[in-house]
mmCIF file of C-alpha atoms in Angstrom:
data_model
loop_
_atom_site.group_PDB
_atom_site.id
_atom_site.type_symbol
_atom_site.label_atom_id
_atom_site.label_comp_id
_atom_site.label_asym_id
_atom_site.label_seq_id
_atom_site.Cartn_x
_atom_site.Cartn_y
_atom_site.Cartn_z
ATOM 1 C CA MET A 1 -46.460 133.995 104.586
ATOM 2 C CA ASN A 2 -45.765 131.742 101.603
ATOM 3 C CA TYR A 3 -42.337 131.909 99.921
ATOM 4 C CA LYS A 4 -41.261 130.127 96.720
ATOM 5 C CA ILE A 5 -37.665 128.861 96.727
ATOM 6 C CA ALA A 6 -35.835 127.305 93.775
ATOM 7 C CA VAL A 7 -33.370 124.755 95.178
ATOM 8 C CA ILE A 8 -30.336 123.863 93.021
ATOM 9 C CA PRO A 9 -28.602 120.936 94.783
ATOM 10 C CA GLY A 10 -25.894 120.799 92.099
ATOM 11 C CA ASP A 11 -22.890 118.475 92.202
ATOM 12 C CA GLY A 12 -20.674 116.651 94.706
ATOM 13 C CA ILE A 13 -21.657 117.491 98.278
ATOM 14 C CA GLY A 14 -24.214 120.049 97.005
ATOM 15 C CA PRO A 15 -27.270 117.772 97.441
ATOM 16 C CA GLU A 16 -26.236 116.797 101.007
ATOM 17 C CA VAL A 17 -25.687 120.323 102.297
ATOM 18 C CA THR A 18 -28.778 121.797 100.610
ATOM 19 C CA GLU A 19 -30.884 119.004 102.122
ATOM 20 C CA GLN A 20 -29.895 120.168 105.615
ATOM 21 C CA ALA A 21 -30.544 123.841 104.754
ATOM 22 C CA VAL A 22 -34.021 122.910 103.430
ATOM 23 C CA ARG A 23 -34.741 121.012 106.668
ATOM 24 C CA VAL A 24 -33.643 124.071 108.694
ATOM 25 C CA LEU A 25 -35.893 126.369 106.622
ATOM 26 C CA ASN A 26 -38.832 124.017 107.215
ATOM 27 C CA ALA A 27 -38.105 124.073 110.962
ATOM 28 C CA VAL A 28 -38.111 127.902 110.837
ATOM 29 C CA GLY A 29 -41.405 127.783 108.917
ATOM 30 C CA ASP A 30 -42.977 125.528 111.566
ATOM 31 C CA LYS A 31 -41.810 127.733 114.424
ATOM 32 C CA PHE A 32 -42.663 131.137 112.937
ATOM 33 C CA GLY A 33 -45.688 130.215 110.819
ATOM 34 C CA HIS A 34 -44.260 130.524 107.298
ATOM 35 C CA GLN A 35 -44.679 128.233 104.295
ATOM 36 C CA PHE A 36 -41.590 127.579 102.164
ATOM 37 C CA GLU A 37 -42.497 126.007 98.824
ATOM 38 C CA MET A 38 -39.384 124.298 97.383
ATOM 39 C CA THR A 39 -38.848 123.462 93.699
ATOM 40 C CA GLU A 40 -35.783 121.409 92.755
ATOM 41 C CA VAL A 41 -33.892 122.753 89.730
ATOM 42 C CA ASP A 42 -31.026 121.268 87.662
ATOM 43 C CA ALA A 43 -27.867 123.294 87.012
ATOM 44 C CA GLY A 44 -24.135 122.576 86.848
ATOM 45 C CA GLY A 45 -22.470 119.278 86.019
ATOM 46 C CA CYS A 46 -25.592 117.214 86.687
ATOM 47 C CA ALA A 47 -27.462 119.349 84.106
ATOM 48 C CA ILE A 48 -24.661 118.765 81.558
ATOM 49 C CA ASP A 49 -25.036 115.006 82.087
ATOM 50 C CA LYS A 50 -28.829 115.216 81.766
ATOM 51 C CA TYR A 51 -29.390 117.897 79.127
ATOM 52 C CA GLY A 52 -25.974 118.595 77.586
ATOM 53 C CA GLU A 53 -25.762 122.152 78.986
ATOM 54 C CA PRO A 54 -24.927 123.648 82.420
ATOM 55 C CA LEU A 55 -27.983 125.927 82.660
ATOM 56 C CA PRO A 56 -31.062 124.794 80.698
ATOM 57 C CA ALA A 57 -33.528 127.580 79.832
ATOM 58 C CA ALA A 58 -36.220 125.839 81.927
ATOM 59 C CA SER A 59 -33.952 125.968 85.007
ATOM 60 C CA LEU A 60 -33.322 129.690 84.629
ATOM 61 C CA GLU A 61 -37.046 130.310 84.094
ATOM 62 C CA SER A 62 -37.892 128.323 87.233
ATOM 63 C CA CYS A 63 -35.471 130.505 89.228
ATOM 64 C CA LYS A 64 -37.004 133.681 87.771
ATOM 65 C CA GLN A 65 -40.475 132.541 88.898
ATOM 66 C CA SER A 66 -39.244 132.012 92.486
ATOM 67 C CA ASP A 67 -38.843 134.445 95.379
ATOM 68 C CA SER A 68 -35.304 133.222 95.987
ATOM 69 C CA VAL A 69 -32.705 130.624 94.963
ATOM 70 C CA LEU A 70 -30.729 128.258 97.208
ATOM 71 C CA LEU A 71 -27.672 126.699 95.549
ATOM 72 C CA GLY A 72 -25.422 123.883 96.814
ATOM 73 C CA ALA A 73 -22.285 123.688 94.666
ATOM 74 C CA VAL A 74 -21.439 123.018 91.027
ATOM 75 C CA GLY A 75 -18.502 121.488 89.198
ATOM 76 C CA GLY A 76 -15.922 118.789 89.722
ATOM 77 C CA PRO A 77 -13.006 117.028 87.988
ATOM 78 C CA LYS A 78 -15.475 114.980 85.917
ATOM 79 C CA TRP A 79 -16.214 118.036 83.730
ATOM 80 C CA ASP A 80 -12.751 119.684 83.798
ATOM 81 C CA THR A 81 -11.902 118.697 80.222
ATOM 82 C CA LEU A 82 -14.891 120.543 78.738
ATOM 83 C CA PRO A 83 -14.312 123.875 76.917
ATOM 84 C CA GLY A 84 -14.606 126.933 79.183
ATOM 85 C CA ASN A 85 -18.014 128.021 77.897
ATOM 86 C CA GLN A 86 -19.525 124.569 78.520
ATOM 87 C CA ARG A 87 -18.240 123.948 82.051
ATOM 88 C CA PRO A 88 -20.552 123.640 85.097
ATOM 89 C CA GLU A 89 -19.350 127.016 86.442
ATOM 90 C CA GLN A 90 -21.047 128.702 83.477
ATOM 91 C CA ALA A 91 -24.316 127.961 85.272
ATOM 92 C CA LEU A 92 -23.288 130.428 88.005
ATOM 93 C CA LEU A 93 -22.439 133.179 85.523
ATOM 94 C CA GLY A 94 -25.684 132.501 83.639
ATOM 95 C CA LEU A 95 -27.775 132.643 86.820
ATOM 96 C CA ARG A 96 -26.155 135.870 88.030
ATOM 97 C CA LYS A 97 -26.616 137.537 84.641
ATOM 98 C CA GLY A 98 -30.092 136.081 83.983
ATOM 99 C CA LEU A 99 -31.412 137.048 87.421
ATOM 100 C CA GLY A 100 -29.714 140.481 87.381
ATOM 101 C CA LEU A 101 -27.654 139.727 90.503
ATOM 102 C CA TYR A 102 -24.879 142.320 90.599
ATOM 103 C CA ALA A 103 -23.963 142.362 94.315
ATOM 104 C CA ASN A 104 -22.197 139.490 96.058
ATOM 105 C CA LEU A 105 -22.217 139.597 99.867
ATOM 106 C CA ARG A 106 -19.520 137.486 101.489
ATOM 107 C CA PRO A 107 -19.492 137.633 105.295
ATOM 108 C CA ALA A 108 -16.273 136.399 106.910
ATOM 109 C CA VAL A 109 -17.309 135.587 110.468
ATOM 110 C CA LEU A 110 -15.005 133.857 112.934
ATOM 111 C CA HIS A 111 -17.047 132.290 115.739
ATOM 112 C CA ASN A 112 -15.448 132.567 119.161
ATOM 113 C CA ALA A 113 -15.664 128.775 119.535
ATOM 114 C CA LEU A 114 -13.513 128.339 116.387
ATOM 115 C CA LYS A 115 -10.769 130.872 117.158
ATOM 116 C CA ASP A 116 -8.148 128.111 117.160
ATOM 117 C CA ALA A 117 -8.993 127.318 113.508
ATOM 118 C CA SER A 118 -7.722 130.696 112.286
ATOM 119 C CA PRO A 119 -4.172 130.687 110.856
ATOM 120 C CA LEU A 120 -3.639 134.113 112.456
ATOM 121 C CA LYS A 121 -2.224 134.621 115.967
ATOM 122 C CA PRO A 122 -4.776 134.911 118.812
ATOM 123 C CA GLU A 123 -3.611 138.473 119.596
ATOM 124 C CA ILE A 124 -4.462 139.532 116.013
ATOM 125 C CA ILE A 125 -7.878 137.817 116.041
ATOM 126 C CA GLY A 126 -8.918 139.048 119.500
ATOM 127 C CA ASP A 127 -12.467 137.990 120.326
ATOM 128 C CA GLY A 128 -13.463 136.919 116.810
ATOM 129 C CA LEU A 129 -14.085 138.625 113.476
ATOM 130 C CA ASP A 130 -17.058 139.882 111.503
ATOM 131 C CA ILE A 131 -16.230 141.362 108.085
ATOM 132 C CA MET A 132 -18.637 141.829 105.162
ATOM 133 C CA VAL A 133 -17.124 141.895 101.660
ATOM 134 C CA VAL A 134 -19.455 143.416 99.041
ATOM 135 C CA ARG A 135 -18.235 142.369 95.584
ATOM 136 C CA GLU A 136 -19.519 143.705 92.251
ATOM 137 C CA LEU A 137 -20.631 140.634 90.334
ATOM 138 C CA THR A 138 -21.608 141.322 86.710
ATOM 139 C CA GLY A 139 -19.062 143.858 85.433
ATOM 140 C CA GLY A 140 -15.317 144.397 85.276
ATOM 141 C CA ILE A 141 -12.686 142.160 83.734
ATOM 142 C CA TYR A 142 -14.758 138.955 84.000
ATOM 143 C CA PHE A 143 -17.383 140.376 81.642
ATOM 144 C CA GLY A 144 -15.301 142.775 79.543
ATOM 145 C CA ASP A 145 -14.191 142.356 75.949
ATOM 146 C CA ARG A 146 -11.711 139.477 75.602
ATOM 147 C CA GLY A 147 -9.979 137.506 72.934
ATOM 148 C CA ARG A 148 -6.783 136.423 71.245
ATOM 149 C CA ASP A 149 -4.851 138.223 68.570
ATOM 150 C CA GLY A 150 -2.072 136.038 67.191
ATOM 151 C CA ASP A 151 0.183 135.201 70.129
ATOM 152 C CA THR A 152 -1.499 137.823 72.386
ATOM 153 C CA ALA A 153 -4.482 137.376 74.719
ATOM 154 C CA TYR A 154 -6.446 140.224 76.318
ATOM 155 C CA ASP A 155 -9.212 140.848 78.883
ATOM 156 C CA THR A 156 -10.764 144.272 79.445
ATOM 157 C CA GLU A 157 -11.613 145.909 82.780
ATOM 158 C CA LYS A 158 -14.586 148.244 82.226
ATOM 159 C CA TYR A 159 -17.078 149.939 84.568
ATOM 160 C CA SER A 160 -19.841 152.511 84.124
ATOM 161 C CA VAL A 161 -20.970 155.094 86.683
ATOM 162 C CA GLU A 162 -24.274 153.221 87.067
ATOM 163 C CA GLU A 163 -22.561 149.881 87.782
ATOM 164 C CA VAL A 164 -20.331 151.391 90.474
ATOM 165 C CA GLU A 165 -23.115 153.456 92.026
ATOM 166 C CA ARG A 166 -25.546 150.571 92.487
ATOM 167 C CA ILE A 167 -22.970 148.303 94.182
ATOM 168 C CA ALA A 168 -21.671 151.156 96.343
ATOM 169 C CA ARG A 169 -25.225 151.977 97.431
ATOM 170 C CA ILE A 170 -25.763 148.423 98.640
ATOM 171 C CA ALA A 171 -22.478 148.631 100.583
ATOM 172 C CA PHE A 172 -23.482 151.965 102.190
ATOM 173 C CA GLU A 173 -26.891 150.539 103.177
ATOM 174 C CA ILE A 174 -25.230 147.503 104.781
ATOM 175 C CA ALA A 175 -22.711 149.750 106.563
ATOM 176 C CA MET A 176 -25.621 151.786 107.982
ATOM 177 C CA LYS A 177 -27.029 148.582 109.548
ATOM 178 C CA ARG A 178 -23.642 147.604 110.961
ATOM 179 C CA ASN A 179 -20.874 149.828 112.366
ATOM 180 C CA LYS A 180 -21.094 152.666 109.807
ATOM 181 C CA LYS A 181 -17.577 151.979 108.510
ATOM 182 C CA LEU A 182 -16.848 151.370 104.829
ATOM 183 C CA VAL A 183 -13.568 150.694 103.027
ATOM 184 C CA SER A 184 -13.650 150.977 99.223
ATOM 185 C CA VAL A 185 -10.856 148.980 97.570
ATOM 186 C CA ASP A 186 -9.447 149.918 94.138
ATOM 187 C CA LYS A 187 -6.191 150.491 92.228
ATOM 188 C CA ALA A 188 -6.766 154.170 91.451
ATOM 189 C CA ASN A 189 -3.032 154.943 91.291
ATOM 190 C CA ILE A 190 -2.795 152.840 88.099
ATOM 191 C CA LEU A 191 -6.203 151.980 86.592
ATOM 192 C CA GLU A 192 -8.578 154.458 84.951
ATOM 193 C CA SER A 193 -11.573 152.241 85.827
ATOM 194 C CA SER A 194 -10.485 152.449 89.487
ATOM 195 C CA ARG A 195 -10.272 156.245 89.309
ATOM 196 C CA LEU A 196 -13.904 156.283 88.132
ATOM 197 C CA TRP A 197 -14.759 153.804 90.926
ATOM 198 C CA ARG A 198 -13.240 156.098 93.572
ATOM 199 C CA GLU A 199 -14.968 159.209 92.178
ATOM 200 C CA VAL A 200 -18.395 157.535 92.249
ATOM 201 C CA VAL A 201 -17.979 156.126 95.783
ATOM 202 C CA THR A 202 -16.769 159.513 97.040
ATOM 203 C CA GLY A 203 -19.719 161.271 95.392
ATOM 204 C CA LEU A 204 -22.243 158.826 96.832
ATOM 205 C CA SER A 205 -20.783 159.185 100.330
ATOM 206 C CA THR A 206 -22.443 162.629 100.659
ATOM 207 C CA GLU A 207 -25.808 160.786 100.851
ATOM 208 C CA TYR A 208 -24.522 158.765 103.818
ATOM 209 C CA PRO A 209 -22.833 161.339 106.098
ATOM 210 C CA GLU A 210 -22.946 158.918 109.076
ATOM 211 C CA VAL A 211 -20.743 156.354 107.303
ATOM 212 C CA SER A 212 -16.994 156.896 107.539
ATOM 213 C CA VAL A 213 -15.384 156.007 104.178
ATOM 214 C CA ASP A 214 -11.765 155.053 103.548
ATOM 215 C CA HIS A 215 -10.185 154.241 100.180
ATOM 216 C CA MET A 216 -7.485 151.580 100.014
ATOM 217 C CA TYR A 217 -5.376 150.174 97.175
ATOM 218 C CA VAL A 218 -6.013 146.460 96.650
ATOM 219 C CA ASP A 219 -2.420 145.380 97.375
ATOM 220 C CA ASN A 220 -2.479 147.226 100.711
ATOM 221 C CA ALA A 221 -5.947 145.808 101.511
ATOM 222 C CA ALA A 222 -4.648 142.253 100.952
ATOM 223 C CA MET A 223 -1.794 142.948 103.347
ATOM 224 C CA GLN A 224 -3.973 144.699 105.971
ATOM 225 C CA LEU A 225 -6.445 141.773 106.034
ATOM 226 C CA VAL A 226 -3.764 139.546 107.547
ATOM 227 C CA ARG A 227 -1.940 142.253 109.515
ATOM 228 C CA ASN A 228 -4.965 143.803 111.233
ATOM 229 C CA PRO A 229 -8.306 142.372 110.015
ATOM 230 C CA LYS A 230 -10.258 143.987 112.862
ATOM 231 C CA GLN A 231 -9.897 147.417 111.209
ATOM 232 C CA PHE A 232 -12.420 146.276 108.562
ATOM 233 C CA ASP A 233 -16.201 146.145 108.836
ATOM 234 C CA VAL A 234 -17.666 146.502 105.314
ATOM 235 C CA ILE A 235 -15.430 146.294 102.222
ATOM 236 C CA VAL A 236 -16.765 147.211 98.750
ATOM 237 C CA THR A 237 -14.788 146.404 95.623
ATOM 238 C CA SER A 238 -14.811 145.316 91.981
ATOM 239 C CA ASN A 239 -15.462 141.843 90.585
ATOM 240 C CA MET A 240 -11.894 140.521 90.362
ATOM 241 C CA PHE A 241 -10.551 142.259 93.484
ATOM 242 C CA GLY A 242 -13.615 141.044 95.392
ATOM 243 C CA ASP A 243 -13.112 137.490 94.182
ATOM 244 C CA ILE A 244 -9.570 137.459 95.576
ATOM 245 C CA LEU A 245 -10.109 139.434 98.806
ATOM 246 C CA SER A 246 -13.245 137.523 99.844
ATOM 247 C CA ASP A 247 -11.329 134.232 99.569
ATOM 248 C CA GLU A 248 -8.495 135.708 101.633
ATOM 249 C CA ALA A 249 -10.964 136.930 104.269
ATOM 250 C CA SER A 250 -12.609 133.510 104.341
ATOM 251 C CA MET A 251 -9.314 131.722 105.071
ATOM 252 C CA ILE A 252 -8.665 134.062 108.001
ATOM 253 C CA THR A 253 -11.722 132.498 109.640
ATOM 254 C CA GLY A 254 -10.078 129.079 109.393
ATOM 255 C CA SER A 255 -12.635 127.101 107.427
ATOM 256 C CA ILE A 256 -14.201 127.777 104.073
ATOM 257 C CA GLY A 257 -16.860 125.204 105.091
ATOM 258 C CA MET A 258 -18.338 127.775 107.454
ATOM 259 C CA LEU A 259 -18.908 130.671 105.085
ATOM 260 C CA PRO A 260 -22.127 131.674 103.302
ATOM 261 C CA SER A 261 -22.756 134.131 100.488
ATOM 262 C CA ALA A 262 -25.634 136.061 98.924
ATOM 263 C CA SER A 263 -25.978 137.457 95.408
ATOM 264 C CA LEU A 264 -28.499 140.285 95.145
ATOM 265 C CA GLY A 265 -29.979 142.570 92.503
ATOM 266 C CA THR A 266 -32.437 145.456 92.511
ATOM 267 C CA GLY A 267 -35.511 143.539 93.743
ATOM 268 C CA SER A 268 -35.789 141.081 96.623
ATOM 269 C CA LEU A 269 -34.843 138.019 94.542
ATOM 270 C CA GLY A 270 -31.433 136.691 95.553
ATOM 271 C CA MET A 271 -29.280 133.606 95.150
ATOM 272 C CA TYR A 272 -27.740 132.100 98.280
ATOM 273 C CA GLU A 273 -24.897 129.611 98.309
ATOM 274 C CA PRO A 274 -21.953 128.410 100.407
ATOM 275 C CA VAL A 275 -18.517 129.695 99.440
ATOM 276 C CA HIS A 276 -17.015 126.190 99.314
ATOM 277 C CA GLY A 277 -16.877 123.980 96.228
ATOM 278 C CA SER A 278 -18.460 120.625 95.435
ATOM 279 C CA ALA A 279 -15.768 118.506 97.214
ATOM 280 C CA PRO A 280 -16.462 115.341 95.186
ATOM 281 C CA ASP A 281 -13.862 113.423 97.244
ATOM 282 C CA ILE A 282 -16.220 113.370 100.262
ATOM 283 C CA ALA A 283 -19.567 113.364 98.411
ATOM 284 C CA GLY A 284 -22.146 110.884 99.682
ATOM 285 C CA GLN A 285 -20.161 110.080 102.842
ATOM 286 C CA ASN A 286 -22.083 112.204 105.383
ATOM 287 C CA LYS A 287 -18.859 114.162 106.057
ATOM 288 C CA ALA A 288 -19.583 117.577 104.525
ATOM 289 C CA ASN A 289 -20.093 120.616 106.757
ATOM 290 C CA PRO A 290 -23.619 121.973 106.062
ATOM 291 C CA ILE A 291 -23.193 125.133 108.171
ATOM 292 C CA ALA A 292 -22.200 127.438 105.273
ATOM 293 C CA THR A 293 -25.350 126.448 103.368
ATOM 294 C CA ILE A 294 -27.505 126.745 106.493
ATOM 295 C CA ILE A 295 -26.190 130.266 107.175
ATOM 296 C CA SER A 296 -26.732 131.078 103.479
ATOM 297 C CA ALA A 297 -30.383 130.145 104.089
ATOM 298 C CA ALA A 298 -30.362 132.521 107.090
ATOM 299 C CA MET A 299 -29.078 135.271 104.774
ATOM 300 C CA MET A 300 -31.991 134.477 102.454
ATOM 301 C CA LEU A 301 -34.417 134.968 105.335
ATOM 302 C CA ARG A 302 -32.803 138.326 106.134
ATOM 303 C CA TYR A 303 -32.130 139.861 102.702
ATOM 304 C CA SER A 304 -34.819 138.415 100.404
ATOM 305 C CA PHE A 305 -37.712 137.834 102.819
ATOM 306 C CA ASN A 306 -36.939 140.556 105.395
ATOM 307 C CA LEU A 307 -37.311 138.016 108.234
ATOM 308 C CA ALA A 308 -34.590 139.295 110.588
ATOM 309 C CA GLU A 309 -35.824 137.475 113.711
ATOM 310 C CA GLU A 310 -35.984 134.154 111.858
ATOM 311 C CA ALA A 311 -32.478 134.676 110.415
ATOM 312 C CA GLN A 312 -31.155 135.434 113.882
ATOM 313 C CA ALA A 313 -32.773 132.264 115.234
ATOM 314 C CA VAL A 314 -30.812 130.182 112.701
ATOM 315 C CA GLU A 315 -27.525 131.983 113.406
ATOM 316 C CA ASN A 316 -28.017 131.648 117.170
ATOM 317 C CA ALA A 317 -28.747 127.920 116.767
ATOM 318 C CA VAL A 318 -25.483 127.451 114.835
ATOM 319 C CA SER A 319 -23.508 129.326 117.515
ATOM 320 C CA LYS A 320 -25.073 127.242 120.318
ATOM 321 C CA VAL A 321 -24.229 123.957 118.580
ATOM 322 C CA LEU A 322 -20.606 125.073 118.053
ATOM 323 C CA ASP A 323 -20.356 126.330 121.642
ATOM 324 C CA SER A 324 -21.544 122.880 122.759
ATOM 325 C CA GLY A 325 -18.475 121.371 121.093
ATOM 326 C CA TYR A 326 -19.999 119.660 118.049
ATOM 327 C CA ARG A 327 -17.846 119.659 114.902
ATOM 328 C CA THR A 328 -17.815 118.205 111.404
ATOM 329 C CA GLY A 329 -14.446 116.858 110.230
ATOM 330 C CA ASP A 330 -13.237 120.072 108.560
ATOM 331 C CA ILE A 331 -13.427 122.067 111.818
ATOM 332 C CA MET A 332 -12.649 119.201 114.213
ATOM 333 C CA SER A 333 -10.165 119.798 117.025
ATOM 334 C CA GLU A 334 -9.034 117.911 120.109
ATOM 335 C CA GLY A 335 -11.687 117.277 122.750
ATOM 336 C CA MET A 336 -14.605 118.140 120.429
ATOM 337 C CA LYS A 337 -17.487 115.847 119.378
ATOM 338 C CA LEU A 338 -17.329 114.693 115.745
ATOM 339 C CA VAL A 339 -20.663 114.570 113.887
ATOM 340 C CA GLY A 340 -21.730 114.031 110.272
ATOM 341 C CA THR A 341 -23.654 116.234 107.834
ATOM 342 C CA LYS A 342 -27.112 115.023 108.855
ATOM 343 C CA GLU A 343 -26.321 115.019 112.592
ATOM 344 C CA MET A 344 -25.146 118.647 112.379
ATOM 345 C CA GLY A 345 -28.464 119.489 110.689
ATOM 346 C CA ASP A 346 -30.367 117.638 113.437
ATOM 347 C CA LEU A 347 -28.529 119.540 116.208
ATOM 348 C CA ILE A 348 -29.199 122.956 114.623
ATOM 349 C CA ILE A 349 -32.896 122.108 114.066
ATOM 350 C CA GLU A 350 -33.136 121.006 117.717
ATOM 351 C CA GLN A 351 -31.826 124.414 118.827
ATOM 352 C CA ILE A 352 -34.257 126.282 116.540
ATOM 353 C CA LYS A 353 -37.212 124.357 117.957
#
């Protein structure tokens, strides 16, 4: 099969980590007989420097013409003084909106080999973690009416039945493929939008009788994630709550450099990116951990191209390399073997082959 991928290297360490993910995809293509056609696209700070805007129309169009998008990272202190609507991060919002990507999947997986990296006690972690946070991406307070009125500022949290239903459906479908356990997180004791959220999720649950559904207030969910994270399998929640909880879940695993994400819409087109930022302080030094981007590419294989065996091959390769004691600086511990960005890519490719 032939698949078209728009690659957005972005800023800072973005180009280095996407390079390794592209090499891994090509290794998968060689092994399983697929052709991945890559097109490099400008977005973020580098696009501001080149074209004066974070997401040129041609870049968005190129992504729309692709089967999937692989993104490195955008932003950095260099562009921090720009007005909010002209910053590199606007490229992300523009891509999500322009490509109709309303579901953000953030797996928080703690590999057994990295248990020591978690800030939580070993007895709480047990034999590792595997949580999937499903975050609504194009609604809620981040996209609601906002403004200033004299010395007052306001942002509006707003959801429709359709917006809640489509994100909840994705969460139910994922739960069906996992352990058939779903926790919906809201603030229904206070917020009217959360009461609608809970009603819609409850209504939709009748279509998925095999999935056990619990509702949890966001403050309790934040507490439970550190008290007993193993109670969670799939979490579905709104844009802002999901933003916060997925970062909390990622820190439980010990390194943000290990975590991938996927943004999906109604079709098979998705955007895949690591959770970490552009880390300009280590850019160009062969120090960045490419694993989050490589696993993001594995998610692309699974969710956009429906290539489950190929995705598993990448994930297994990553686990084998970690089990063999190889580490980049961010996950380094005593007695392990320190490697750079490119070397980590080489080791994972070796395992795939």
